[in-house]
mmCIF file of C-alpha atoms and ligand atoms in Angstrom:
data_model
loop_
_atom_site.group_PDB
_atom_site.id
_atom_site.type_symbol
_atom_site.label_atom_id
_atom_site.label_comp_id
_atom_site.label_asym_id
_atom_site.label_seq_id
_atom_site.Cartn_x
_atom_site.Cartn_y
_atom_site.Cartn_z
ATOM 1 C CA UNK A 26 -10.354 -5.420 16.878
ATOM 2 C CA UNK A 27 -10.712 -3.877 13.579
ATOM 3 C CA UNK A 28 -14.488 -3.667 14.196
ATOM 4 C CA UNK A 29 -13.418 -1.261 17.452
ATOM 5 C CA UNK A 30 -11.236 0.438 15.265
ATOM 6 C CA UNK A 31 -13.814 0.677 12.349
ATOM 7 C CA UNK A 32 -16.588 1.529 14.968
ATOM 8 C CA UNK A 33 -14.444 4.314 15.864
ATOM 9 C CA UNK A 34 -16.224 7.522 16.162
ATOM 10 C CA UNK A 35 -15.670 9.967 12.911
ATOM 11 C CA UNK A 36 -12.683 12.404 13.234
ATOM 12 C CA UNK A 37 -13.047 15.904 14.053
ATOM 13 C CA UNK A 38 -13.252 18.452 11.506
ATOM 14 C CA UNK A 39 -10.832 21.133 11.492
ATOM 15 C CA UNK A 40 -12.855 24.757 11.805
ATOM 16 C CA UNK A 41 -11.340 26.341 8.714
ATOM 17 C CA UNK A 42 -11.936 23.191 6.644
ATOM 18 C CA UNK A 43 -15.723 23.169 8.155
ATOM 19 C CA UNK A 44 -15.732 26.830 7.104
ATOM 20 C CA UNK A 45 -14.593 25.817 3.063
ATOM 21 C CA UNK A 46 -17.280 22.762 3.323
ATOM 22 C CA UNK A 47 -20.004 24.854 4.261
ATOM 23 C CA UNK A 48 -19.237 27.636 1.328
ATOM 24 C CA UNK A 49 -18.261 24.626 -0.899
ATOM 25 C CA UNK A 50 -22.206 23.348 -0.093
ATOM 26 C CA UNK A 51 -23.671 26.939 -0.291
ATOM 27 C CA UNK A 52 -22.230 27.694 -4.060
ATOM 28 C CA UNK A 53 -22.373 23.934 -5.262
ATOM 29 C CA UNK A 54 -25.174 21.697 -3.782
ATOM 30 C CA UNK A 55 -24.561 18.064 -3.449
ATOM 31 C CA UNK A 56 -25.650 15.835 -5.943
ATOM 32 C CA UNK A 57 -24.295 12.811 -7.413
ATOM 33 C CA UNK A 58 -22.018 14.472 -9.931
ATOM 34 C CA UNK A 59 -20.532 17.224 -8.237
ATOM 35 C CA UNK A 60 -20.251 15.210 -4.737
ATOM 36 C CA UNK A 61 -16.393 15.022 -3.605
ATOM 37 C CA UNK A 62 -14.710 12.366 -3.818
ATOM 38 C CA UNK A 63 -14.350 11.294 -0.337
ATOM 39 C CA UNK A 64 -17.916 11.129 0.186
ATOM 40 C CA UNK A 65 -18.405 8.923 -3.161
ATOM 41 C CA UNK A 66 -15.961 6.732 -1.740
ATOM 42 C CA UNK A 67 -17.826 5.758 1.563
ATOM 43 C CA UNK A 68 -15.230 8.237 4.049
ATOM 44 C CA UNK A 69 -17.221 11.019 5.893
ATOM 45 C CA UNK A 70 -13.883 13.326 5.551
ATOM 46 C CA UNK A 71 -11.539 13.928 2.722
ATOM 47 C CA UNK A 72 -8.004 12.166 3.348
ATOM 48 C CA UNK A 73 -5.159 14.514 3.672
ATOM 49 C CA UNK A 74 -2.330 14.692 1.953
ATOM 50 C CA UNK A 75 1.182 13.309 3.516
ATOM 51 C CA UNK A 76 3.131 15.797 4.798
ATOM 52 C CA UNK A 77 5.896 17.245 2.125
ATOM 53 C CA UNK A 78 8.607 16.752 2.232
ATOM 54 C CA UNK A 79 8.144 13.218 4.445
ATOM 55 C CA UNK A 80 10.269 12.923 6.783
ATOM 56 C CA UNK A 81 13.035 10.384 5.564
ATOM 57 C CA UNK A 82 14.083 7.423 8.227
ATOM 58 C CA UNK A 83 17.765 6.317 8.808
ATOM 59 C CA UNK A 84 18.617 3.386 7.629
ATOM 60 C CA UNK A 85 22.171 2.451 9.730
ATOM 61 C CA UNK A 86 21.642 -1.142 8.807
ATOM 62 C CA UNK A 87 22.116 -1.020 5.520
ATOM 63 C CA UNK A 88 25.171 1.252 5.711
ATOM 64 C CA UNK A 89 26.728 -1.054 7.526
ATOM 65 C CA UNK A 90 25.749 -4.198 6.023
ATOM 66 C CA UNK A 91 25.404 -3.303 2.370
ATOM 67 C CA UNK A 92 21.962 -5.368 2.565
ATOM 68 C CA UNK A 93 18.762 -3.846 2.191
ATOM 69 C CA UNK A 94 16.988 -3.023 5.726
ATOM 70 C CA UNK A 95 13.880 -5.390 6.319
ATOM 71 C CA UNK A 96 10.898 -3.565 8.055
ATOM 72 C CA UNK A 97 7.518 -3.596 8.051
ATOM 73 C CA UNK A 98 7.322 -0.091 9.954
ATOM 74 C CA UNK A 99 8.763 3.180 9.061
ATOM 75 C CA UNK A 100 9.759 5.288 11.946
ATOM 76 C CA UNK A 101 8.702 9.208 11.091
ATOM 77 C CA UNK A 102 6.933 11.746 13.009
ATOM 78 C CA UNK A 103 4.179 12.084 10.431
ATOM 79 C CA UNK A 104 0.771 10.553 11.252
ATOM 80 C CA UNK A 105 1.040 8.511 8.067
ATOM 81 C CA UNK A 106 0.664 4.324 7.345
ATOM 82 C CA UNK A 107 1.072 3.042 3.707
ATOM 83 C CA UNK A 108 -1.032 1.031 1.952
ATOM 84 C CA UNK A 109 -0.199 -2.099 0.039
ATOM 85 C CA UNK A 110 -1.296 -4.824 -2.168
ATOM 86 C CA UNK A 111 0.272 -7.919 -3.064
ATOM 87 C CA UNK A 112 0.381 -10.335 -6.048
ATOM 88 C CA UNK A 113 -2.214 -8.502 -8.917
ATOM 89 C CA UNK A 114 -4.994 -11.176 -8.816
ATOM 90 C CA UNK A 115 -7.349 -8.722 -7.950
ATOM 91 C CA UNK A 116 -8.192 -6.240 -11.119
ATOM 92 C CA UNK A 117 -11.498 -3.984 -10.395
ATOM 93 C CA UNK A 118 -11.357 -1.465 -12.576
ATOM 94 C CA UNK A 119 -13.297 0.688 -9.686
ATOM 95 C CA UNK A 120 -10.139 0.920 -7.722
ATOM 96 C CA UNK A 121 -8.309 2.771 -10.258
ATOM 97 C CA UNK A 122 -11.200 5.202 -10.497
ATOM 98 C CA UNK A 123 -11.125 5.049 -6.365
ATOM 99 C CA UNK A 124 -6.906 5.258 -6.543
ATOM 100 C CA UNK A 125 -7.186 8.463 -9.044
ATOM 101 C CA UNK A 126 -10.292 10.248 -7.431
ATOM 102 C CA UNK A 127 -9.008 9.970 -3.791
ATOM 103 C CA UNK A 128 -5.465 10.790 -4.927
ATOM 104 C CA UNK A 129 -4.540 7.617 -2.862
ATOM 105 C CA UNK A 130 -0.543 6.840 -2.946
ATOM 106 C CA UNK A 131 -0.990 2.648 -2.940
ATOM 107 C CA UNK A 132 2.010 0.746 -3.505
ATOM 108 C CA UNK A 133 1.493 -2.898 -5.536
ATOM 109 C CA UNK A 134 4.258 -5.254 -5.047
ATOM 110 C CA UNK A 135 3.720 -7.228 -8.379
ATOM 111 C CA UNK A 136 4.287 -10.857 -9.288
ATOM 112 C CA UNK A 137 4.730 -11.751 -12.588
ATOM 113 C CA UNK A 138 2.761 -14.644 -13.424
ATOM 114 C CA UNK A 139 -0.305 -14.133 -11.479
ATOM 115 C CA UNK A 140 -0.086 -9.691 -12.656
ATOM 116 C CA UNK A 141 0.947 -10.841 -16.361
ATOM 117 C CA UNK A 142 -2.819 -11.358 -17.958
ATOM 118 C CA UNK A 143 -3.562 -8.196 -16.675
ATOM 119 C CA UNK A 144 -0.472 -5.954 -17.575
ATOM 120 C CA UNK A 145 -3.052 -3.206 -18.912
ATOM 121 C CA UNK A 146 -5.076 -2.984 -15.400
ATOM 122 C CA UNK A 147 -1.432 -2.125 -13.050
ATOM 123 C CA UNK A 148 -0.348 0.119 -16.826
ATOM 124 C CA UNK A 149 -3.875 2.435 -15.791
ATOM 125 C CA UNK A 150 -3.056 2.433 -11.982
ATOM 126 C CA UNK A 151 0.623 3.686 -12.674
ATOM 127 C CA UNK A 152 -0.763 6.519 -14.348
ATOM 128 C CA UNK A 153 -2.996 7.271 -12.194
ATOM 129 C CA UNK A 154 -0.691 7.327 -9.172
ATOM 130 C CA UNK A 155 0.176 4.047 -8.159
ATOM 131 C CA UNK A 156 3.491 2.550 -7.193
ATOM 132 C CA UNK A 157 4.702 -0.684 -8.918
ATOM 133 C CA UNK A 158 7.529 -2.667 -6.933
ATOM 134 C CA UNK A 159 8.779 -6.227 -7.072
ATOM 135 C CA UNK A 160 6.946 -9.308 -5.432
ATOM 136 C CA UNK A 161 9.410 -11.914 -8.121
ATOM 137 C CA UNK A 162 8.375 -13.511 -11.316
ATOM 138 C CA UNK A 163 6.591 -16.471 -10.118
ATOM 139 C CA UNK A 164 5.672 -16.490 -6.336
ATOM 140 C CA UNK A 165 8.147 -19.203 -4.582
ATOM 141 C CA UNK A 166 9.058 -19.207 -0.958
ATOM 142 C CA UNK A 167 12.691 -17.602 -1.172
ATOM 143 C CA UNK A 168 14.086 -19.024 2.268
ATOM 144 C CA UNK A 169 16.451 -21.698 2.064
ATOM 145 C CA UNK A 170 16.282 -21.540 -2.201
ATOM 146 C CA UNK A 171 19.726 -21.221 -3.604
ATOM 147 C CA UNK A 172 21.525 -17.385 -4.526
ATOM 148 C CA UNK A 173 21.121 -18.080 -8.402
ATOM 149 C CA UNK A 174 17.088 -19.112 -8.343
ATOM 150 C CA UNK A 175 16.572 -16.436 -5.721
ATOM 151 C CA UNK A 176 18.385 -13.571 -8.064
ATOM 152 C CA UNK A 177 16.777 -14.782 -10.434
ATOM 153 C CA UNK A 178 12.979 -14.396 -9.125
ATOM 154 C CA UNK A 179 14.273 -10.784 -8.148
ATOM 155 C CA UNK A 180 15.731 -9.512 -11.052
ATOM 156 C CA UNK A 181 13.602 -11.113 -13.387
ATOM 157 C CA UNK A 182 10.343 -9.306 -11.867
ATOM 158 C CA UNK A 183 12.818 -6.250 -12.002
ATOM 159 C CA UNK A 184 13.298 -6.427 -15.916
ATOM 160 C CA UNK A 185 10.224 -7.614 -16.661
ATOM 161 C CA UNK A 186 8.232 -4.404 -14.687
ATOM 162 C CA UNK A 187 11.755 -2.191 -16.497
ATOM 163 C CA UNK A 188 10.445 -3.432 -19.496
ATOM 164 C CA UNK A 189 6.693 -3.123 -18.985
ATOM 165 C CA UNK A 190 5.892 0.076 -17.045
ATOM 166 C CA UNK A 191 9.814 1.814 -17.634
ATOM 167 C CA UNK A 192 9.512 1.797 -13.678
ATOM 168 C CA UNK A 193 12.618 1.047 -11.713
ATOM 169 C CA UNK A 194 11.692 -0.914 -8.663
ATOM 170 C CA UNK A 195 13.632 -0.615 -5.257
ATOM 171 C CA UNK A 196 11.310 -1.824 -2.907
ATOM 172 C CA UNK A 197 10.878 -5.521 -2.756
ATOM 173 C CA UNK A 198 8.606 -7.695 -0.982
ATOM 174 C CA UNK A 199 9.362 -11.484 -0.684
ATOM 175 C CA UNK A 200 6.268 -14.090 -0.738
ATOM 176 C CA UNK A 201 4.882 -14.792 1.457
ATOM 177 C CA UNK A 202 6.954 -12.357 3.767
ATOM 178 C CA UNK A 203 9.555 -15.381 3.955
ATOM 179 C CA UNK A 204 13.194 -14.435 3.357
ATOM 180 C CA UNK A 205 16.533 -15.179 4.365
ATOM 181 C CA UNK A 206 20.388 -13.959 4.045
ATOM 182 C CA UNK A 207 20.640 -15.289 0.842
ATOM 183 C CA UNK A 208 17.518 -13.144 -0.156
ATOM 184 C CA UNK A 209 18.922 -10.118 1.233
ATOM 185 C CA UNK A 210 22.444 -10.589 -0.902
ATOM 186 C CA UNK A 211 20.128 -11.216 -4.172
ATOM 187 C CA UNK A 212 18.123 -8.011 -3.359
ATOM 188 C CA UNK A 213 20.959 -6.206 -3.189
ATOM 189 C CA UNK A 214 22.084 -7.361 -6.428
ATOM 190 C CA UNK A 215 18.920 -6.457 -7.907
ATOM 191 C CA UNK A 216 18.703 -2.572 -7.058
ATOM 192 C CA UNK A 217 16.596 -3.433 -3.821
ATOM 193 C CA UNK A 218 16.776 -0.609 -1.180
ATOM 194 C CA UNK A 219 14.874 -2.010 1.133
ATOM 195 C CA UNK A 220 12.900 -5.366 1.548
ATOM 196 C CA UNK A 221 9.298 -4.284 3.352
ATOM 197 C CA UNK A 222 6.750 -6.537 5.274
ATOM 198 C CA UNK A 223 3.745 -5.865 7.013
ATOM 199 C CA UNK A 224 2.506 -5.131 10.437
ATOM 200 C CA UNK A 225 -0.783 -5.417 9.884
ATOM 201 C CA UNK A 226 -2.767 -7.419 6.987
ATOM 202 C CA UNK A 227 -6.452 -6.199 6.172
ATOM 203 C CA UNK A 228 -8.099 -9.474 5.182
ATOM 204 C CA UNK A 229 -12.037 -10.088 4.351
ATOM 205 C CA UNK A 230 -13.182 -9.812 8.308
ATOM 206 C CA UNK A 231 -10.604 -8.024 10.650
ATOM 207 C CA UNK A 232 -7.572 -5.943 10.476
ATOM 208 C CA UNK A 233 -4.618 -8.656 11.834
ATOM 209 C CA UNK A 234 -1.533 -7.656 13.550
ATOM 210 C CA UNK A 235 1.682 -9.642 12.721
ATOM 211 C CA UNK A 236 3.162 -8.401 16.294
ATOM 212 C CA UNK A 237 3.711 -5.232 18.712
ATOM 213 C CA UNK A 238 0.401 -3.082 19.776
ATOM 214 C CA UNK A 239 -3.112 -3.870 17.950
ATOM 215 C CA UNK A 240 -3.626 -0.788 16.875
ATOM 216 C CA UNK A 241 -2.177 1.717 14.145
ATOM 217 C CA UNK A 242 0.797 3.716 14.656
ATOM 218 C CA UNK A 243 2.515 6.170 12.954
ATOM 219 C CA UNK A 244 4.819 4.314 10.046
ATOM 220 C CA UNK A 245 2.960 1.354 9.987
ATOM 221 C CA UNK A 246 2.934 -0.748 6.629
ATOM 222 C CA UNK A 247 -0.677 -2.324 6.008
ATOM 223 C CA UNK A 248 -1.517 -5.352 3.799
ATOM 224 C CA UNK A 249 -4.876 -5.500 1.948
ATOM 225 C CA UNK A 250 -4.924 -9.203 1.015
ATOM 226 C CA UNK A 251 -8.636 -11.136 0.844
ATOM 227 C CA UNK A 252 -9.791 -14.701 1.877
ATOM 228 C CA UNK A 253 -9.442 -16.533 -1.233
ATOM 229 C CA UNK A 254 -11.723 -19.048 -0.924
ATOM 230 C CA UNK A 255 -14.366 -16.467 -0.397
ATOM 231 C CA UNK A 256 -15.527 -15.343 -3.529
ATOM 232 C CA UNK A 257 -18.564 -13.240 -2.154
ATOM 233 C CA UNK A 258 -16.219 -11.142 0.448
ATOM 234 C CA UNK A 259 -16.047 -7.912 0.142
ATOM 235 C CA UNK A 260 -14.423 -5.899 -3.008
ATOM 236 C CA UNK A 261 -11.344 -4.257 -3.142
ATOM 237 C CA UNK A 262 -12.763 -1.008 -2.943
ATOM 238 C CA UNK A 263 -14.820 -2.195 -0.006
ATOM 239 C CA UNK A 264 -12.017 -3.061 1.544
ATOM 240 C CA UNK A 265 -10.071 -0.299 1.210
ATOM 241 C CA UNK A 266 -12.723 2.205 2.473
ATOM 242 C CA UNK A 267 -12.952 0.347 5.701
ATOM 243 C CA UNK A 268 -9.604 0.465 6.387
ATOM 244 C CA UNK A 269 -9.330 4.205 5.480
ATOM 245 C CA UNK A 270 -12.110 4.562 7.628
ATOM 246 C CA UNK A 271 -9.932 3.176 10.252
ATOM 247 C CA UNK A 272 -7.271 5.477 9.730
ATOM 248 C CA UNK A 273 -8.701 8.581 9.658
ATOM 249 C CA UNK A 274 -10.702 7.417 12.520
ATOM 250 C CA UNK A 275 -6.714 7.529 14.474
ATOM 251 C CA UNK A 276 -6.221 10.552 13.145
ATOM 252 C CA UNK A 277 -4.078 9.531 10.471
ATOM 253 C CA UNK A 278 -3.915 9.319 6.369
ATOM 254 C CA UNK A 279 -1.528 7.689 3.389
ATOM 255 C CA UNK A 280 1.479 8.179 2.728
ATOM 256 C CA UNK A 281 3.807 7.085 -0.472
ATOM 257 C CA UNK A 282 5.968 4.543 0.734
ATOM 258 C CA UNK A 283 8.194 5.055 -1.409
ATOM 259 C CA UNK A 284 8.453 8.842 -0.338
ATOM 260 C CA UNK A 285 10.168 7.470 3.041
ATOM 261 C CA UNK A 286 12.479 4.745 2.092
HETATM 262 ZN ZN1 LIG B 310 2.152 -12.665 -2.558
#
C-alpha cells in the first residue's frame, strides 16, 4: 500500500507558485547552499503551511463525561494529518535540522526513561518547533493497572517534562495505545485533554492502517515508529520524507496537533 501511495505521481504545482519558483531560479541559481529546503530534504514541492486558524473539532464526549476524548483522527475540513513519534529512542541530530528547515509541526509523546539520556536532543527540537507531550515515566501497559500506579505514570511524565522543558503537556498517549477507564480518570487528573492514538503507523517497510480506509484522510494521526530489530532500516529522516512524500502526493501537508485539540 504505502509503496502505491509513495509511487504516487508528484502533486501539481500551483501557477503562481510555479511563477515565484521560476523567478526564485532566475535571480538565485541552485546550488547546494542556497537550495530550499524542501528539495534538500528529498520532497519535489515545499510543504504548506496548515491553514490558520485550524479549524477546532468538538469534543461532546468530554463535556459530558469529564474524561478526555480518545481518537486517533481529528475531524476538520483542512487537508491536514499530524505527525508523531513515540518513546525518544531515536536521537539523529539531522531531524532537528530537517524539523527546523522544513518548519515541520511534529508532536513527540515522550517517555521518561527511554527520552531521559537524551534530555538535550527533545530540549533542541522544542526550540526548534517541536511539540513535547506525555507517553508516562516508564513505558507499562496501563490497562487493567490500578488508579494510583496509573496516575502516577501520568503525572509523573507530566512533572518531570514541567520541570525539564517548562512545557505543560495535555495530550497524552498511552503505551502501547492500550488504555482503559481507569486511564481515562488518571488523565483527567493529570491535565490530559485528550488521549490520542493512531490510524496509521509508518514503520521501516509500509505505511499500516490500524482500521477504516487504507489510505490518508483529512485528520488522520500518523505514527513514525521503526522495526527495532532492524538496525540497518531506514533513518528517521528517511522515514519521514517518504511519508511526506505520501502526503503531499494526496494533496495534503502537517498540521500541529496540538493546534486542533
Ligand atoms: Zn511507546
Amino acid at each position: 500500500m504505502l509503496a502505491l501511495l509513495l509511487a504516487g505521481c508528484a502533486p501539481s504545482v500551483d501557477p503562481i507558485e510555479r511563477l515565484g519558483r521560476k523567478a526564485a531560479q532566475r535571480v538565485r541559481p541552485r546550488s547546494p547552499a542556497t537550495e530550499q529546503p524542501y528539495l534538500r530534504w528529498g520532497l519535489t514541492a515545499p510543504l504548506p503551511a496548515p491553514p490558520h486558524p485550524p479549524a477546532r473539532p468538538a469534543h461532546p464526549a468530554a463535556r459530558t463525561s469529564g474524561l478526555p476524548p480518545v481518537l486517533d483522527h481529528v475531524d476538520t475540513p483542512d487537508r491536514v494529518v499530524f505527525l508523531t513519534y513515540d518513546d525518544g529512542a531515536e536521537r539523529d541530530p539531522g531531524f532537528v535540522d530537517m524539523v527546523r528547515e522544513l518548519r515541520l509541526p511534529v508532536t513527540l509523546f515522550l517517555t521518561d526513561s527511554v527520552a531521559g539520556p537524551g534530555y538535550g536532543h527533545f530540549a533542541h527540537l522544542l526550540a526548534v518547533g517541536a511539540d513535547l507531550q506525555n507517553h508516562t515515566l516508564d513505558h507499562p501497559s496501563l490497562r487493567g493497572l490500578p488508579y494510583a500506579g496509573q496516575r502516577a505514570e501520568i503525572c509523573g511524565q507530566r512533572d518531570k517534562l514541567h520541570a525539564r522543558f517548562g512545557v505543560r503537556p495535555r495530550l497524552f498517549r498511552p503505551p502501547y495505545g492500550l488504555y482503559d477507564t481507569t486511564t481515562l480518570r488518571a488523565a483527567a487528573h493529570c491535565d490530559v485533554s485528550a488521549v490520542v492514538l493512531w490510524r496509521a503507523a509508518l514503520t521501516d517497510t509500509d505505511l499500516r492502517f490500524t482500521h477504516g480506509p487504507h489510505a490518508l484522510r483529512p485528520g488522520d494521526v500518523l505514527l513514525v515508529t521503526s522495526d527495532d530489530d532492524d538496525l540497518a532500516g531506514p533513518t528517521l529522516r528517511e522515514r519521514t520524507t517518504r511519508l511526506l512524500r505520501g502526503i503531499q502526493g494526496e494533496g495534503l501537508t502537517v498540521g500541529r496537533l496540538q493546534d486542533y485539540l
